[in-house]
XYZ file of C-alpha atoms in Angstrom:
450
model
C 109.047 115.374 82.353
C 111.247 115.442 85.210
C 109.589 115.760 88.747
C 111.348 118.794 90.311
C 109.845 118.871 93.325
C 111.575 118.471 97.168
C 109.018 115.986 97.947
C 109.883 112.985 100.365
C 109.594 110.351 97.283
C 112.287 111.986 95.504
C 113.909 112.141 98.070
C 114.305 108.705 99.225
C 115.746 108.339 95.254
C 118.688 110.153 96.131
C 118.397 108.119 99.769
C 118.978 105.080 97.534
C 121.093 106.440 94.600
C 123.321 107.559 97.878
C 123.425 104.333 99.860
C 124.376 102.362 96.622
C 127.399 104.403 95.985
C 128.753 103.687 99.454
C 127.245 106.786 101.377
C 126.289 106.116 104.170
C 123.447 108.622 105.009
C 122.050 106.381 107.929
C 125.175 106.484 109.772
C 125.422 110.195 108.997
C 122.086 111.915 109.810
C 119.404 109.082 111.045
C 121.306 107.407 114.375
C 117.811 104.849 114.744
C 118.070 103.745 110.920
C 121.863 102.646 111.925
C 119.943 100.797 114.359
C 117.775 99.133 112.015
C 120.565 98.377 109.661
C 122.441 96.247 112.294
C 119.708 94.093 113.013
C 119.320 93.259 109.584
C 123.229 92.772 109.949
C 122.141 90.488 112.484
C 119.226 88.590 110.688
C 121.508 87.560 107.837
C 123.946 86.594 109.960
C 121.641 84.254 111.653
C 120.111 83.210 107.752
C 123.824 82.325 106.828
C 124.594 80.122 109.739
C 121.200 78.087 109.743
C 122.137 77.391 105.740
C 125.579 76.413 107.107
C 123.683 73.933 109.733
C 121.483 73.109 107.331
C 122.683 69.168 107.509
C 121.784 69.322 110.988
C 118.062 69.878 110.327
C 114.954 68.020 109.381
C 113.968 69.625 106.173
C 110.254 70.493 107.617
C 112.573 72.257 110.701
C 114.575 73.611 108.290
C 112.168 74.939 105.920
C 110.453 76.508 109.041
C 112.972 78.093 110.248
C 114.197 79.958 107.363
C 111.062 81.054 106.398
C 110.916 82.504 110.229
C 114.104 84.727 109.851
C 113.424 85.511 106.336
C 110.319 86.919 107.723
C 111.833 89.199 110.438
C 114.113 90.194 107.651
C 111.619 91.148 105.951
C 109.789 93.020 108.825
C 112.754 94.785 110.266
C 113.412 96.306 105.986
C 110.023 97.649 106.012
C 110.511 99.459 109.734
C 113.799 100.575 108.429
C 111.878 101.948 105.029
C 108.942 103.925 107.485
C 111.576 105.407 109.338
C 113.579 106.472 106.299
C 110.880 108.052 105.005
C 109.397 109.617 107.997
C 112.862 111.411 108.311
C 112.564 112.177 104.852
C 108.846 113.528 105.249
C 110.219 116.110 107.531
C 113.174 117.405 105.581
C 110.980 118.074 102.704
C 108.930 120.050 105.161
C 111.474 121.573 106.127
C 112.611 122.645 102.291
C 108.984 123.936 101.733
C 109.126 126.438 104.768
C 109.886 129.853 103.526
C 111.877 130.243 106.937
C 114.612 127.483 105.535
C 117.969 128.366 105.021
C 121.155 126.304 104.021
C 123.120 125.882 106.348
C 127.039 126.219 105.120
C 130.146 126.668 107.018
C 133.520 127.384 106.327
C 136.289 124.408 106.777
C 139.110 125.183 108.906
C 141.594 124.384 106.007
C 141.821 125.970 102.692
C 142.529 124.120 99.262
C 145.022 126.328 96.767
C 144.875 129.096 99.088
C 141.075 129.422 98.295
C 137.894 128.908 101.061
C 136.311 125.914 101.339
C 132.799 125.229 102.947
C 130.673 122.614 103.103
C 127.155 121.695 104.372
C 128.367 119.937 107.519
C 125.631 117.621 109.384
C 122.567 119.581 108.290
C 120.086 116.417 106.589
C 118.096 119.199 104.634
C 121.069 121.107 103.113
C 122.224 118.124 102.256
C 119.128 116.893 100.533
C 118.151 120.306 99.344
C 121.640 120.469 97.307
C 121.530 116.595 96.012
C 118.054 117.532 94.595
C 119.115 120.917 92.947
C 121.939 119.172 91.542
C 119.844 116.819 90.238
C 117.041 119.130 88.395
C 120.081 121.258 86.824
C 121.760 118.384 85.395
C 118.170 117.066 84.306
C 116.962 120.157 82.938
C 119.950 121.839 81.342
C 122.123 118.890 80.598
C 124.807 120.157 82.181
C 128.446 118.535 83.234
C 131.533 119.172 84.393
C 133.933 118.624 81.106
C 136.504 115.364 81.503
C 139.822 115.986 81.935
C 140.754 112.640 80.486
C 139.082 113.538 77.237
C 140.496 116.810 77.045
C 144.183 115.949 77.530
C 144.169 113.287 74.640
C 142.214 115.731 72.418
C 144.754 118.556 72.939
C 147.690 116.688 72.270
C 146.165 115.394 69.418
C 145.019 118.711 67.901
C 148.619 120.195 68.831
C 150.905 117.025 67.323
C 151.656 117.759 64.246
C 153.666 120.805 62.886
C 150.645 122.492 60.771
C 150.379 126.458 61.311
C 148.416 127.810 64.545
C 147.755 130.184 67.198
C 147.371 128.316 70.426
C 145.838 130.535 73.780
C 145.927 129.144 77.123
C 144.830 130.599 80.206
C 142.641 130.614 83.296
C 139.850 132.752 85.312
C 141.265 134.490 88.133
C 139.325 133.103 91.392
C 136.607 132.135 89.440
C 133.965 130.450 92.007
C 135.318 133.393 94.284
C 133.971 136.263 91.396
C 130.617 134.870 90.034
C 128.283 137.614 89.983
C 125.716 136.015 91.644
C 122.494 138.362 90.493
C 123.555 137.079 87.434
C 123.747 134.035 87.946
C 120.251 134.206 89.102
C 119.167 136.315 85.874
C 120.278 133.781 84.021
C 118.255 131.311 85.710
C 115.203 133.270 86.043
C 115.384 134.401 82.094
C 115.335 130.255 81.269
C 112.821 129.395 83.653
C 113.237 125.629 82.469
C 114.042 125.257 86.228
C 110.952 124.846 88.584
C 110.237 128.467 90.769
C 110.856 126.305 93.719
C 114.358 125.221 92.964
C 115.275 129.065 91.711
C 114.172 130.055 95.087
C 115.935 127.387 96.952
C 119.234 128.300 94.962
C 118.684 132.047 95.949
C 118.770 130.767 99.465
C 121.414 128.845 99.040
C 123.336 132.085 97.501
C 122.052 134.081 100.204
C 123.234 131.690 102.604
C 126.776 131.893 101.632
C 126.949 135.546 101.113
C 126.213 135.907 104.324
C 129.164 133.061 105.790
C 131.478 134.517 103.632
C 130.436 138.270 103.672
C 131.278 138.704 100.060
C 128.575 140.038 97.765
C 130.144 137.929 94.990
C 131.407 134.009 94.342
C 129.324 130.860 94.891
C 130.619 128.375 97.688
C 133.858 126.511 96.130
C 133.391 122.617 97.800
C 129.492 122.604 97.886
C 129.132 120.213 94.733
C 125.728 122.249 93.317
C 128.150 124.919 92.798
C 129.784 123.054 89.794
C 126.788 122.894 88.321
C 125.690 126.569 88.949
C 129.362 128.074 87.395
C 128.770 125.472 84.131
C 125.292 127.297 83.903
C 126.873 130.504 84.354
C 129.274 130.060 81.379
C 127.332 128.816 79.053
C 126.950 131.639 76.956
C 130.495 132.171 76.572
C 131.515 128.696 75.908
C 128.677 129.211 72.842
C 130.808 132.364 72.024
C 134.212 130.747 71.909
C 132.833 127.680 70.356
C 131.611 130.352 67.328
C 135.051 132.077 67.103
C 136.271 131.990 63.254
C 138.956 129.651 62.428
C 138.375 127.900 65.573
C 140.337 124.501 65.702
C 139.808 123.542 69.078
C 138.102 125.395 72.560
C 138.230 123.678 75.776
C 137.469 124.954 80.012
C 137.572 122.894 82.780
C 136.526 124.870 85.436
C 138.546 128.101 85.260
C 140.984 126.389 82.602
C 140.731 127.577 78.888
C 143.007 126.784 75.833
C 141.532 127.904 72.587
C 143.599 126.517 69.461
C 143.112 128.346 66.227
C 144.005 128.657 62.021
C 146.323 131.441 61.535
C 144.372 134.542 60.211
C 145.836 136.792 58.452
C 147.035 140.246 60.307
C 145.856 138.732 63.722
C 148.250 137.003 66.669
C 147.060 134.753 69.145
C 147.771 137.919 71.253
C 144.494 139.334 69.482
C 142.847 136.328 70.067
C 143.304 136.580 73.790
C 142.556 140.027 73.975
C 139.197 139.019 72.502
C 138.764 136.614 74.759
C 139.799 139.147 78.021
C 136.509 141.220 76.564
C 134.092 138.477 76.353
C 134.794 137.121 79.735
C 134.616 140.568 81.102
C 131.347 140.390 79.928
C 130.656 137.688 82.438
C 131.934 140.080 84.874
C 135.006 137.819 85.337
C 138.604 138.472 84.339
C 141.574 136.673 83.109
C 144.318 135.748 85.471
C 147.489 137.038 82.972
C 150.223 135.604 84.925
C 153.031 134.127 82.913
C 152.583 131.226 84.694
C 148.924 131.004 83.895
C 148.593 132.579 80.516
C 150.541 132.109 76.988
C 150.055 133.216 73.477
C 151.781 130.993 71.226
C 152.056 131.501 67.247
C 153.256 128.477 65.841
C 154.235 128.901 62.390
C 157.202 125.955 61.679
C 157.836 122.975 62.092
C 161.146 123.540 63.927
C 159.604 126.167 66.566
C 159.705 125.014 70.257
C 157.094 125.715 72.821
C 155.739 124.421 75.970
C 152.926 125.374 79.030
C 151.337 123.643 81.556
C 147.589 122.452 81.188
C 144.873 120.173 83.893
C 148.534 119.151 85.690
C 150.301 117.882 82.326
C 153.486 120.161 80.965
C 152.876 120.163 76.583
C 156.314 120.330 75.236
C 156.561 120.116 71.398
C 159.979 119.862 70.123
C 161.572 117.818 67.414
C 158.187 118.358 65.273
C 156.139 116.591 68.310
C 154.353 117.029 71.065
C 155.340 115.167 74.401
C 153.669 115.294 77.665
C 155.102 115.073 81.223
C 153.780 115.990 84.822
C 153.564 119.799 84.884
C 155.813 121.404 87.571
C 153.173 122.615 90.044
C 151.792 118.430 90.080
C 155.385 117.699 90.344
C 156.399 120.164 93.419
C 153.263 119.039 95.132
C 154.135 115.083 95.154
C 157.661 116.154 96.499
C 156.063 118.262 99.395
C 153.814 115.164 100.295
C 157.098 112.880 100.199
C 158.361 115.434 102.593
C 155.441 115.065 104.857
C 155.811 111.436 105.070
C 159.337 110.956 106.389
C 158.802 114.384 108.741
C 156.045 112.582 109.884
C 158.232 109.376 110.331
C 160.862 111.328 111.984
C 158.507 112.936 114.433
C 157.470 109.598 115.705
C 159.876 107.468 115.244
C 161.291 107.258 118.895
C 158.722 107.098 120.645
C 156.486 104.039 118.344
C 158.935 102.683 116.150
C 156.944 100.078 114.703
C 154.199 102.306 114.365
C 155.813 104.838 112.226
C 157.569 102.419 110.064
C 154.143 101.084 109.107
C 152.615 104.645 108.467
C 155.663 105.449 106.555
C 155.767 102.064 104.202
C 152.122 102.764 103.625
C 151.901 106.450 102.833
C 154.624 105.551 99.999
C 152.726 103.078 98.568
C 149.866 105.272 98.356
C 152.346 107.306 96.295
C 153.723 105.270 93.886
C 151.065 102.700 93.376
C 147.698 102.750 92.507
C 144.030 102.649 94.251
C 140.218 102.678 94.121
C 138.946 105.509 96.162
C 135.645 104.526 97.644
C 132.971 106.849 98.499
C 134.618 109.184 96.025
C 132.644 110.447 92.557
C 131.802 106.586 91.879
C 135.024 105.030 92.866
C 136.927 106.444 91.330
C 140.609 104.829 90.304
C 143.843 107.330 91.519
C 147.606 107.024 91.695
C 150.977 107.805 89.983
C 149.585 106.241 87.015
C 145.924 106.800 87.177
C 146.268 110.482 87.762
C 148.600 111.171 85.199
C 147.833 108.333 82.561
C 148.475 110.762 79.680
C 152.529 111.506 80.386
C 154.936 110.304 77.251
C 157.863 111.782 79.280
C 158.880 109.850 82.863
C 161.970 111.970 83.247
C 159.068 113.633 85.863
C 158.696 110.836 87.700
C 162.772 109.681 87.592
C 162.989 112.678 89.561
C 160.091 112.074 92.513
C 162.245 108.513 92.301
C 165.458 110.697 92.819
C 163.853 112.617 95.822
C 162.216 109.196 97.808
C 165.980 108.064 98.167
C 167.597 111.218 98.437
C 165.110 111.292 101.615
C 165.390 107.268 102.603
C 169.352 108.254 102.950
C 168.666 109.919 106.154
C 167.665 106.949 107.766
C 169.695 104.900 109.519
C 167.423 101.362 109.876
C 168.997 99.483 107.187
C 166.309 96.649 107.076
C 163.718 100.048 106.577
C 165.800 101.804 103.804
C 165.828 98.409 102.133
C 161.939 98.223 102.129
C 161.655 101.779 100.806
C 164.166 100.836 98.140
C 161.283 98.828 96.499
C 159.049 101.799 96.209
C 158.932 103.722 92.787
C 157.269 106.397 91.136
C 158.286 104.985 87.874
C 157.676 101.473 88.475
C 154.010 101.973 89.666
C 153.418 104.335 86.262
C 154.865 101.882 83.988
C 153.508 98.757 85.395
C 150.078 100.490 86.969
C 150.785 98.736 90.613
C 147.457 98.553 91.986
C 147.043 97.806 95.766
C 144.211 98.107 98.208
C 143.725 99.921 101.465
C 141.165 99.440 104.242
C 138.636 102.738 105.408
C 141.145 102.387 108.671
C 144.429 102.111 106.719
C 143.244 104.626 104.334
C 142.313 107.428 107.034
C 145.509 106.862 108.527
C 147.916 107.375 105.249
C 145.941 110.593 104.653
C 146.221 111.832 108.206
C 149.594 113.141 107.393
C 147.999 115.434 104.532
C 145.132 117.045 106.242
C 146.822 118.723 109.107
């Protein structure tokens, strides 16, 4: 059975589980572990150049030597394990006090329009969320879905010109309108979860009601709050997964597309009526946009239809379905190309050789491909990894028409030339892959998060 406790043991798992994915908590929270970790820096520096004098030594010498430093190694790991934990002993002191409270704040820039707030340099937020995540996922079995299974299911389900009511649409500022003494009846009615995380969550919730001053929503950018919203929709996600004639249900977050047998006397319209009354169960609603909602009856071969899904546009025409980058994805790489050569144009003057370097690397960024460290595992991004599912490039021919519409305006012929070798197209087709340093990296992205 999984230990649910805040104790300092568990911890120092997500301590570990943290530093291995590139996290680094020491640097962040505990300034004398830092301390501890350069020395070791140090010590293996000083065990790699004995080995590479190691012709230069009597073996006995040698021998005694090595064993010396591997010693201090070995001391200087265990102080930097005591202090680690001694830090640790306190937070989870600090998460048993009835007097603790998350601390949240709100960033200074919004994503989509929406809040965003995060958990800032407080060591026991951050440990108290790591370890609620952890018992949720452990206890429930809960997950975000994967976009990258979804996509290729869809378009599988939807290629072929059989009969079908297809419903797509989306919950209108969903983290923003969770109900959340709901959320916590729903948690408190499955008490799978120990009474101490329950209570920790309710402080969490508390927490961010007050920062916000709303009496609904959970905290969109805290990551426990992806787990929290999957809880909270379970019970519909059983509903639409019992719906008759079902072919195929899907959400990603706020994203739902339901695909179903044609019924008799019923439209897909009825079908997303009926699902407009069992999310208002939830207390949520629909957003019913046309740009965020369609009912589609397909019922031959030679109708056309098309909407937008996770960032992909499904277009089925010609008794197929073909995928390119939805307009929305599309606009948004264009406004970043616009940032980059306003950016280039700003400086320019003033550090020439500066800004042509910012500028060169920004659009390879763009059009090429990259590992994101310190990012959900790694994970892989680009024009090709973000959008590995298109069949259509007449998308990215365009973001190629755009990059030299905008390298026209500048005069350095030797730079236009340089650009000329940058492609949206190219890096899809042939996945370019490239690598960027933490410095490099922080410096492409500048332009972005002004």
């Amino acid at each position: 059975m999984l230990d649910q406790s805040f104790s300092h043991q568990n911890l120092y798992k997500i301590y570990s589980h943290e530093n291995k994915k590139g996290n680094n908590l020491a640097e962040r929270f505990f300034s004398d572990v830092s301390d501890e970790y350069i020395k070791i820096k140090r010590a293996r520096k000083l065990i790699g150049n004995l080995y590479s004098r190691r012709r230069h030594y009597s073996k006995e010498v040698f021998d005694k030597r090595v064993a010396l430093l591997y010693g201090l190694l070995r001391e200087i790991k265990n102080r930097k394990n005591e202090i680690v934990r001694s830090h640790l002993k306190s937070v989870s002191r600090n998460l048993s006090d009835r007097k603790f409270r998350f601390h949240l704040t709100k960033s200074a820039s919004q994503v989509n329009g929406k809040d965003v707030f995060l958990t800032g340099n407080s060591v026991d937020s951050f440990f108290a969320e790591k370890q609620i995540q952890k018992n949720i996922k452990y206890t429930y079995g809960v997950k975000q879905a994967d976009r990258d299974l979804i996509v290729p299911q869809l378009r599988a389900v939807l290629d072929n010109k059989f009969p079908k009511m297809i419903v797509k649409t989306d919950i209108k500022s969903f983290y923003e309108n969770i109900n959340r003494e709901i959320l916590l009846k729903k948690l408190n009615e499955s008490p799978i979860l120990s009474l101490t995380t329950r209570k920790v969550i309710a402080r969490l919730l508390e927490s961010y009601g007050v920062e916000s001053g709303e009496d609904l929503g959970v905290p969109r950018g805290i990551g426990v709050s992806a787990y929290l919203s999957e809880l909270y929709m379970k019970s519909f996600d059983s509903e639409m997964a019992s719906l008759p004639n079902l072919v195929y249900y899907a959400r990603y977050v706020d994203d739902i597309v339901v695909v179903l047998s044609p019924e008799p006397g019923k439209s897909s319209q009825d079908y997303l009526n009926l699902i407009e009354s069992k999310i208002s169960k939830e207390k949520l609603s629909l957003n019913l946009g046309v740009d965020k909602t369609k009912a589609i009856d397909f019922d031959q071969g030679d109708y056309n239809y098309t909407f937008d899904f996770l960032g992909y546009k499904f277009n089925f025409s010609g008794g197929g379905i073909k995928l390119a980058m939805a307009d929305k994805k599309r606009l948004k790489y264009q406004d970043r190309l616009n940032d980059v050569f306003s950016a280039y144009r700003k400086s320019c003057v003033k550090q020439p050789k500066e800004s042509r370097r910012e500028l060169l690397l920004r659009l390879k960024f763009l059009t090429y491909n990259t590992r994101l460290s310190n990012n959900k595992g790694n994970a892989l991004v680009g024009i090709y990894n973000s959008n590995r599912w298109i069949t259509e490039t007449n998308c990215l021919q365009r973001l190629d028409n755009r990059l030299q519409g905008l390298a026209n305006s500048i005069t350095n012929q030797g730079l236009k030339s340089r650009i000329s070798k940058y492609s949206f197209k190219k890096g899809f087709e042939e996945r370019l892959f490239t690598k960027f340093s933490a410095q490099e990296f922080s410096r492409i992205t500048r332009v972005w998060s002004k």
